[in-house]
Coordinates of C-alpha atoms (C1' of nucleotides) in Angstrom, one line a residue:
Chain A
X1272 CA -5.6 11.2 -16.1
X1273 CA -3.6 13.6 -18.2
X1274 CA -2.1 10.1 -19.5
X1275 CA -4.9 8.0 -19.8
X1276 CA -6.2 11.0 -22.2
X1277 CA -3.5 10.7 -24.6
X1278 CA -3.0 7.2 -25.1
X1279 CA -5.7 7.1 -27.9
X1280 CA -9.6 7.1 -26.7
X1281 CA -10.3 4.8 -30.1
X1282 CA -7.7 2.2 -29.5
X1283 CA -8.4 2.1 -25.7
X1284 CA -12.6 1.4 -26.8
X1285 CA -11.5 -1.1 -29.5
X1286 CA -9.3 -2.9 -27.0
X1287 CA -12.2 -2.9 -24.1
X1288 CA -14.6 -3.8 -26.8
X1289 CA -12.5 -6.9 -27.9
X1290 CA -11.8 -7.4 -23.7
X1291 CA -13.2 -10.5 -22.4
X1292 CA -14.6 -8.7 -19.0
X1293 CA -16.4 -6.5 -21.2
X1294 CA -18.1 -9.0 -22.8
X1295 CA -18.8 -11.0 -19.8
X1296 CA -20.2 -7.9 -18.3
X1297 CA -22.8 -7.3 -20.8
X1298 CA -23.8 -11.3 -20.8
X1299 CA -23.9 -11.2 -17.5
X1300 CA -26.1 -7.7 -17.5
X1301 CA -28.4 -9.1 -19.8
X1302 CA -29.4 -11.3 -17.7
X1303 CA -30.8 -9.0 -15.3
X1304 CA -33.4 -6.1 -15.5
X1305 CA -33.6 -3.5 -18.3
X1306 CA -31.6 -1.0 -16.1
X1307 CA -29.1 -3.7 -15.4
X1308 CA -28.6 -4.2 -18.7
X1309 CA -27.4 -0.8 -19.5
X1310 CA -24.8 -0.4 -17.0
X1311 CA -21.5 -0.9 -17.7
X1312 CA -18.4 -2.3 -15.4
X1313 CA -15.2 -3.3 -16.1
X1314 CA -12.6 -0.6 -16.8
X1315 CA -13.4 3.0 -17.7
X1316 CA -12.8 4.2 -21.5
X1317 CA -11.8 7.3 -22.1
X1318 CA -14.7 8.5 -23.3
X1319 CA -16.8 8.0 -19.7
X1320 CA -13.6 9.7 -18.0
X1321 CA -14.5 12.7 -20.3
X1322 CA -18.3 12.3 -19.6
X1323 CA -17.5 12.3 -16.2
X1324 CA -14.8 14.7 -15.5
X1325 CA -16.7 17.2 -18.0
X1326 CA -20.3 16.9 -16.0
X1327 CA -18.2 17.4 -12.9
X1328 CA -16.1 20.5 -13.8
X1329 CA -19.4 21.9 -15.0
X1330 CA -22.2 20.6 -12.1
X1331 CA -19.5 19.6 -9.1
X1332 CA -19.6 16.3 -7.8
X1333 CA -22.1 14.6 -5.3
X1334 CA -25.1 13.0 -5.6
X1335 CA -23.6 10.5 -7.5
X1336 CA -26.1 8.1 -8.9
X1337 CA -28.3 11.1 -10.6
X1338 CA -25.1 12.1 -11.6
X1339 CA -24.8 9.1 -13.5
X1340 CA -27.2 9.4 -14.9
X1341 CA -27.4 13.0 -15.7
X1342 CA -24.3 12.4 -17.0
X1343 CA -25.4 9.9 -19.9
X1344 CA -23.0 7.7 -17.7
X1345 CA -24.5 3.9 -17.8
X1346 CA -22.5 3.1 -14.4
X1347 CA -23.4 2.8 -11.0
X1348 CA -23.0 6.3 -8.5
X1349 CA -20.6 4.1 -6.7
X1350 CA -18.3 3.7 -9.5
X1351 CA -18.6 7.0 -10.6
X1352 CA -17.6 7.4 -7.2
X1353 CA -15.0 5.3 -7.4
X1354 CA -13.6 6.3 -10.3
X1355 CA -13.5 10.6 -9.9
X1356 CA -11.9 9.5 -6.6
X1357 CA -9.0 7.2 -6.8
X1358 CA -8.3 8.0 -10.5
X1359 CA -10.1 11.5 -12.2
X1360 CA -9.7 14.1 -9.2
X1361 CA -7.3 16.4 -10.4
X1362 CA -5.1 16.4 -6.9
X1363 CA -4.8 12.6 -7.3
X1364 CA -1.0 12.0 -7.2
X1365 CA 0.3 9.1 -9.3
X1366 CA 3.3 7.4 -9.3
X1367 CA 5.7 5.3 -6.9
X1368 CA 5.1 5.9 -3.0
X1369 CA 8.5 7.8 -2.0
X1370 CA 10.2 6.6 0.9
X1371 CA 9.0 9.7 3.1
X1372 CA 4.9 8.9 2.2
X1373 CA 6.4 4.5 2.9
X1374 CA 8.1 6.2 6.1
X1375 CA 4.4 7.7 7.0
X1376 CA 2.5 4.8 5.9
X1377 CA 4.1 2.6 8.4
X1378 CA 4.1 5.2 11.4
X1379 CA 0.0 5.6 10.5
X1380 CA -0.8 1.8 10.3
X1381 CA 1.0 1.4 13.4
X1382 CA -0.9 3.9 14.7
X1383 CA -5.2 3.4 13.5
X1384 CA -4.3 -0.5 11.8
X1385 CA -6.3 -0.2 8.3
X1386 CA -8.1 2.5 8.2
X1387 CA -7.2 3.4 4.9
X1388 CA -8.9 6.3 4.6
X1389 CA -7.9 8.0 7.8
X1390 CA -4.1 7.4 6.5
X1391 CA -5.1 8.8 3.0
X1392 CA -5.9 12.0 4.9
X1393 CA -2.5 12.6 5.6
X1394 CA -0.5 11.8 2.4
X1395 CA -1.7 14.4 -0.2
X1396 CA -2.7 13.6 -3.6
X1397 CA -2.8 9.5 -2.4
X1398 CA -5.6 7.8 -2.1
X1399 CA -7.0 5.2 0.5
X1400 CA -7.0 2.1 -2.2
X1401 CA -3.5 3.5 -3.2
X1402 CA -2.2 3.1 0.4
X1403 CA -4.0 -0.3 0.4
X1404 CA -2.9 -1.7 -2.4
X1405 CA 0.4 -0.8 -1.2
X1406 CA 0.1 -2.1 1.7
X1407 CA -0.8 -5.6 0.4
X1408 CA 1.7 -6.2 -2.1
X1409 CA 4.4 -4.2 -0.7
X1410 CA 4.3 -4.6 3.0
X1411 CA 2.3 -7.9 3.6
X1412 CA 4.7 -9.9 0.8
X1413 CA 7.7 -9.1 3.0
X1414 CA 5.7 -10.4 5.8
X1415 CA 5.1 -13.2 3.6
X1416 CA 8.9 -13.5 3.1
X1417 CA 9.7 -13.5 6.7
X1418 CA 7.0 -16.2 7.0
X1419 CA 5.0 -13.7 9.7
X1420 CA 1.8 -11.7 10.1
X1421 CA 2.2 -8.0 9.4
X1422 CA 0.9 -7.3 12.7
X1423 CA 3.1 -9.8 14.6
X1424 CA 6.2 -8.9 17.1
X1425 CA 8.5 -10.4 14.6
X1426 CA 7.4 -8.5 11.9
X1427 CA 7.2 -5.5 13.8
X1428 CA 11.1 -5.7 15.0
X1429 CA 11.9 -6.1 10.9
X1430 CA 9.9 -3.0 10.1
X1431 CA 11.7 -0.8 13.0
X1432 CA 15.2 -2.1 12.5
X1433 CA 15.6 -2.2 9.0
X1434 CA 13.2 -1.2 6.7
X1435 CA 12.5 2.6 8.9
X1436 CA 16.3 3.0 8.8
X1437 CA 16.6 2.0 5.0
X1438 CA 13.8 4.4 4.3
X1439 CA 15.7 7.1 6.6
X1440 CA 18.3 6.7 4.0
X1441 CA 16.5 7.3 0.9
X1442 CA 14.8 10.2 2.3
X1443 CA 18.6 11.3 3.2
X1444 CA 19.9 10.4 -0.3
X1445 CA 16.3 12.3 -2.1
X1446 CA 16.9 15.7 0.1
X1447 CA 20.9 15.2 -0.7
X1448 CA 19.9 14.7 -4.2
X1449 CA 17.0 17.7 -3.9
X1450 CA 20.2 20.2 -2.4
X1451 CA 22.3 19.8 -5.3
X1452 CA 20.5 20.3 -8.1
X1453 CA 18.4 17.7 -8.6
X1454 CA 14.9 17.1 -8.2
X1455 CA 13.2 18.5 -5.1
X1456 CA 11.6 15.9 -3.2
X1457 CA 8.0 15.1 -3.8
X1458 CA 5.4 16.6 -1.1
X1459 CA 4.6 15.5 1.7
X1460 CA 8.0 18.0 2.5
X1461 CA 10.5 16.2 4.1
X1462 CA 12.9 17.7 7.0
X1463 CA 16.4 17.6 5.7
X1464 CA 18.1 14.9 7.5
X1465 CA 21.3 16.7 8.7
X1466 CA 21.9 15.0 11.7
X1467 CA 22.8 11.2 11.7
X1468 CA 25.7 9.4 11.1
X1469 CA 24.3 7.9 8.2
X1470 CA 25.3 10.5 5.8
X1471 CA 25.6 9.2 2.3
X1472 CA 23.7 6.0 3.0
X1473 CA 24.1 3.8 0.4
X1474 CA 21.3 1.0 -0.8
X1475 CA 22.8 -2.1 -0.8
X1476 CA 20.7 -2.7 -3.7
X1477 CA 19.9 0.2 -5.5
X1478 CA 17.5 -1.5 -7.5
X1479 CA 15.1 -2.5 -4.5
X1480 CA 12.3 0.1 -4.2
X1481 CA 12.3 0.8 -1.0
X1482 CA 12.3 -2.4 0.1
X1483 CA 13.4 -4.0 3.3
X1484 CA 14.4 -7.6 2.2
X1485 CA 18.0 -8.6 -0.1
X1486 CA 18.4 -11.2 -1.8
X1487 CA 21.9 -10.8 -2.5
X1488 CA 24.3 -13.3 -2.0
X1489 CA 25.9 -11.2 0.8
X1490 CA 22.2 -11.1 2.4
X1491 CA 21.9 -14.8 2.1
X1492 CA 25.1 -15.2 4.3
X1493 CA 24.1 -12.3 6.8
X1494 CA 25.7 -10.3 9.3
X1495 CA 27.5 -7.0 9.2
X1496 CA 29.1 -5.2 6.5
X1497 CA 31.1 -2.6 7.5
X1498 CA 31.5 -0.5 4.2
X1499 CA 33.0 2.7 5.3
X1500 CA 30.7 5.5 6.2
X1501 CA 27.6 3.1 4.8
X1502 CA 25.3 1.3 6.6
X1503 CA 24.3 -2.0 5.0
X1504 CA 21.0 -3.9 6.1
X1505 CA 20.7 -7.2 5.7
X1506 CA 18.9 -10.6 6.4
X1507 CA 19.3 -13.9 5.2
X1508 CA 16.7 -14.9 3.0
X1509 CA 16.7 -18.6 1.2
X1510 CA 16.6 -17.8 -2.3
X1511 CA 13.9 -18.9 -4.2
X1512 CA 15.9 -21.4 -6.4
X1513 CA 17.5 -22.4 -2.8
X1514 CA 14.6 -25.0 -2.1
X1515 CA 15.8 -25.1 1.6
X1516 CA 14.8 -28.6 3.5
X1517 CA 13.0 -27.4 6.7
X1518 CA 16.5 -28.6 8.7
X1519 CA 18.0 -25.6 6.5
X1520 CA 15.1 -23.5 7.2
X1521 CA 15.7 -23.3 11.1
X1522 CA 18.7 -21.7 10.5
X1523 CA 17.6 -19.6 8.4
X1524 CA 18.0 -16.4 11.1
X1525 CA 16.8 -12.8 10.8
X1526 CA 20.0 -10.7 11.2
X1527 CA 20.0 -7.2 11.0
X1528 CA 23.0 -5.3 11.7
X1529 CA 23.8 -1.5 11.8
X1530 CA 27.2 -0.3 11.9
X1531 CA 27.4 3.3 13.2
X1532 CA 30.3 4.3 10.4
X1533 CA 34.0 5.7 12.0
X1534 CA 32.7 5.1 15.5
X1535 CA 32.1 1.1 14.8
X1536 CA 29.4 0.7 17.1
X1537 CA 27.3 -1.9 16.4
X1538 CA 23.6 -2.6 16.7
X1539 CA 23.2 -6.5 15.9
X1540 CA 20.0 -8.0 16.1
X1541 CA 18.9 -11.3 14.7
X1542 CA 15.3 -13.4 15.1
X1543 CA 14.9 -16.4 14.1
X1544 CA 11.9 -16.5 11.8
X1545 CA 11.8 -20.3 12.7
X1546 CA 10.7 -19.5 16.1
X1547 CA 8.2 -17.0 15.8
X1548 CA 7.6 -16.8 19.8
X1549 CA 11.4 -16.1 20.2
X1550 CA 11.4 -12.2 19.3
X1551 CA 15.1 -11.0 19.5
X1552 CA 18.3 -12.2 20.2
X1553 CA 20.4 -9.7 20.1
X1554 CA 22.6 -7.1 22.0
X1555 CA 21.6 -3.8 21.6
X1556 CA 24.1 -1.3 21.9
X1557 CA 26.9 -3.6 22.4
X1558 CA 27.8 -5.4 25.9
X1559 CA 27.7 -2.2 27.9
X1560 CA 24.5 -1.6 27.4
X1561 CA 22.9 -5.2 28.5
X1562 CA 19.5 -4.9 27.3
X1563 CA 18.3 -7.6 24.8
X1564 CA 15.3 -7.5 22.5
X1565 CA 13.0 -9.3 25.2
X1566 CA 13.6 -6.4 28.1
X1567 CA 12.6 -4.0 24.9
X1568 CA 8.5 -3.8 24.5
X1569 CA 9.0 -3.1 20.6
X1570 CA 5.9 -4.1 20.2
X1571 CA 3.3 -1.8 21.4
X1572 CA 2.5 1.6 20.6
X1573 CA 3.4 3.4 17.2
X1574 CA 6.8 3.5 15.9
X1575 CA 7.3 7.1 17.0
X1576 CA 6.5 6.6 20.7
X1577 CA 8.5 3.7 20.9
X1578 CA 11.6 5.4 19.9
X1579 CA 10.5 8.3 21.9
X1580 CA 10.3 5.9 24.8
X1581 CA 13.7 4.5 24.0
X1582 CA 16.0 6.9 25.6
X1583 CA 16.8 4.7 28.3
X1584 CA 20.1 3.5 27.9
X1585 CA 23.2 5.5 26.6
X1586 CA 23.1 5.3 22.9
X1587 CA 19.1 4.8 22.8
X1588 CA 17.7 5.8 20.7
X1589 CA 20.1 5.0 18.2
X1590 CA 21.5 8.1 16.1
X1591 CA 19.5 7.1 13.4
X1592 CA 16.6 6.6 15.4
X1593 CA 16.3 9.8 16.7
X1594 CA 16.4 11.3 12.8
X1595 CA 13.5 8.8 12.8
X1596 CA 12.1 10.8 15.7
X1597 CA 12.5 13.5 14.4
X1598 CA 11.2 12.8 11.0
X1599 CA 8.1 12.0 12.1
X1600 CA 8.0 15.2 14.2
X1601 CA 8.0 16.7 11.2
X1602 CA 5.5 14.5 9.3
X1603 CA 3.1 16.0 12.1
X1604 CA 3.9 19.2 12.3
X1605 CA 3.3 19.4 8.2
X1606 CA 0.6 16.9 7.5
X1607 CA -1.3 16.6 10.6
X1608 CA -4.4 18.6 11.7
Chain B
dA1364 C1' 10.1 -18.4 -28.3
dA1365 C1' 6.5 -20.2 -25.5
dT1366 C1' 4.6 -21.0 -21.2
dA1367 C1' 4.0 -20.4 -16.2
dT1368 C1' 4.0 -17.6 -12.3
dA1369 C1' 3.9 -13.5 -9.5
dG1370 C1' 3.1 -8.7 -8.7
dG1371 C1' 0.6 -4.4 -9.2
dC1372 C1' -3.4 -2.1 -9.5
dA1373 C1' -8.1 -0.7 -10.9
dA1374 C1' -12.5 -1.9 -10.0
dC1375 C1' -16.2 -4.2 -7.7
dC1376 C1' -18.7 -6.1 -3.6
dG1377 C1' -20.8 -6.1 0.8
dC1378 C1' -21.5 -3.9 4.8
dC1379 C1' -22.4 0.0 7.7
dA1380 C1' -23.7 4.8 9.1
dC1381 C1' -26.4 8.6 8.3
dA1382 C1' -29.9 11.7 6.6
dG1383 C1' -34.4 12.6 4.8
dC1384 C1' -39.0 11.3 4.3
Chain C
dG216 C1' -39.7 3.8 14.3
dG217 C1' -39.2 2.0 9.6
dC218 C1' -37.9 2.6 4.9
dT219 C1' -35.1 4.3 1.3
dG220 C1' -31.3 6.6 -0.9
dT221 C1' -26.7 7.9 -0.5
dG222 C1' -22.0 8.0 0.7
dG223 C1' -18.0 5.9 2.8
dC224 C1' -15.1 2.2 4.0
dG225 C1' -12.4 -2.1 4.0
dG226 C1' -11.9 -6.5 1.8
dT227 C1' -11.6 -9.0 -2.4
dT228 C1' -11.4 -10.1 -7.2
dG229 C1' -9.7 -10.2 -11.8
dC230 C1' -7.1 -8.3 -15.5
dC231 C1' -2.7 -6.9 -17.3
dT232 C1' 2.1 -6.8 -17.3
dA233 C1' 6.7 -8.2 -16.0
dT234 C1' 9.6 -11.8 -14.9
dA235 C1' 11.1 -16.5 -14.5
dT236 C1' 11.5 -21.0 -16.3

DNA sequence: AATATAGGCAACCGCCACAGC
DNA sequence: GGCTGTGGCGGTTGCCTATAT
């Protein structure tokens, strides 16, 4: 809000007044009754905002179409609704989602599907069509990407084997980052991450928000990368300049791979995202510990229970898995009623 | 430099539940 | 019990901006 405010309430009206959705709106209202006429939609100017947030600070909220009106507001109670909540409230948090709230985001959707608002409740400061929104551009495009529904097996495997371990990182490289000076991380509080063999997990784009899927030309060749004391995720993606034949496209496999640092254990998993209906194909743990991707029910429950469920052979849950684990321990404890 | 395309996000819409009359 | 107003929620739309061609 604070931003909005400065950026000039004359140039922003001159711009809306000039904005072809404004002028559409009041064609469009004139059409209608007297009352219709008058309201306004389209995007707020600063001057409503101040309406608004003043009659508010001064009256408290509720109530909202008299407020509207009481308020010399010509919108609809629902959008003055709409607008004090996702945008105005003062607690509103703006900004990118950090890896811990993307961390909780997925554990919750796993957990209640899209109720929005029920997953707002536990990230502070976010709203529910900030959590949606991110969900559909962020989450659903790399479902799009992997040519799978969000709520598939497939998809599911992705989200547990490499984009929860890549956001374990960044949380790692924020609290390292927090510990030395930097900037503390941003609420919801985040445990520090001291036990994993992941320490000093490097991005192998550092350019990628947060997000699951490469595109470098290492990705596109998949497998393991055994940098050192990094972990590097990866699956092979065809590029978009690619223009892959569907021949090409079958072997275009899901490959995730997880190299546990000095002690070279591997966790290699690959999918084929041409065959949906074949989940995994990969040995977990190495030969010893015989279980593929099929024996593994990945796909039921939330992400927490299934790696509390996991224990069952000798390095399940995977180290990183258990700071997972315990991560969202923590989320609870902190953010949960 | 101009145009096309994709992504992000604010706002709107339709539906539902609930309370008060 | 029916009607109306209100609030809440999830889905969708459309605008603006960034990026690609």
């Amino acid at each position: 809000m604070e931003m909005e405010m400065g950026m000039g309430a004359l140039d922003e009206l001159e711009v809306l007044a000039m904005s072809p959705g404004g002028s559409a709106a009041s064609a469009t209202a004139a059409a209608g009754s007297e009352d219709e006429a008058d309201l306004r939609r389209g995007p707020w100017t600063v001057e409503e905002d101040l309406l608004l947030v003043n009659y508010i600070a001064a009256h408290g909220e509720g109530r909202w179409n008299s407020l509207a009106r009481s308020a010399g507001l010509k919108r609809t109670g629902k959008s003055c609704r709409l607008r004090w909540l996702n945008y105005l409230r003062p607690d509103v948090r703006r900004g990118n989602i950090t890896a811990s709230e993307q961390l909780l985001i997925l554990e919750l959707h796993s957990r209640w599907g899209n109720r929005w608002s029920k997953i707002a409740q536990h990230l502070p400061g976010r709203t529910d069509n900030e959590i949606k929104n991110y969900w559909r551009t962020r989450v659903q495009k790399h479902a799009r990407q992997l040519r799978c529904d969000v709520n598939s097996r497939h998809f599911r495997h992705v989200v547990r084997h490499l984009w929860i371990p890549r956001l374990l990182e960044r949380i790692q490289a924020d609290a390292a980052a927090g510990a030395s000076g930097g900037q503390p991380a941003a609420a919801p509080p985040v445990v520090a991450l001291a036990t994993t063999t992941a320490s000093g997990g490097r991005l192998e784009s550092a350019a990628d928000n947060g997000a699951v899927v490469t595109t470098s030309k290492e990705a596109h060749a998949g497998g393991c990368y055994d940098h050192g004391d990094y972990y590097y995720y990866s699956y092979s993606e065809p590029a978009a300049a690619d223009a892959m034949s569907p021949a090409e496209d079958t072997s275009s496999a899901l490959r995730s791979t997880v190299t546990d640092g000095p002690a070279q254990q591997q966790h290699h998993y690959c999918a084929s995202a041409a065959t949906p209906t074949n989940e995994g194909c990969g040995v977990v743990g190495g030969a010893a510990a015989g279980a593929t991707m099929e024996e593994e029910d990945v796909f039921a429950g939330t992400w927490s229970e299934l790696l509390a469920t996991a224990g069952c052979e000798d390095d399940f849950p995977t180290p990183i898995e258990k700071v997972l684990y315990a991560t969202l321990v923590q989320f609870q404890f902190c953010t949960f009623a």
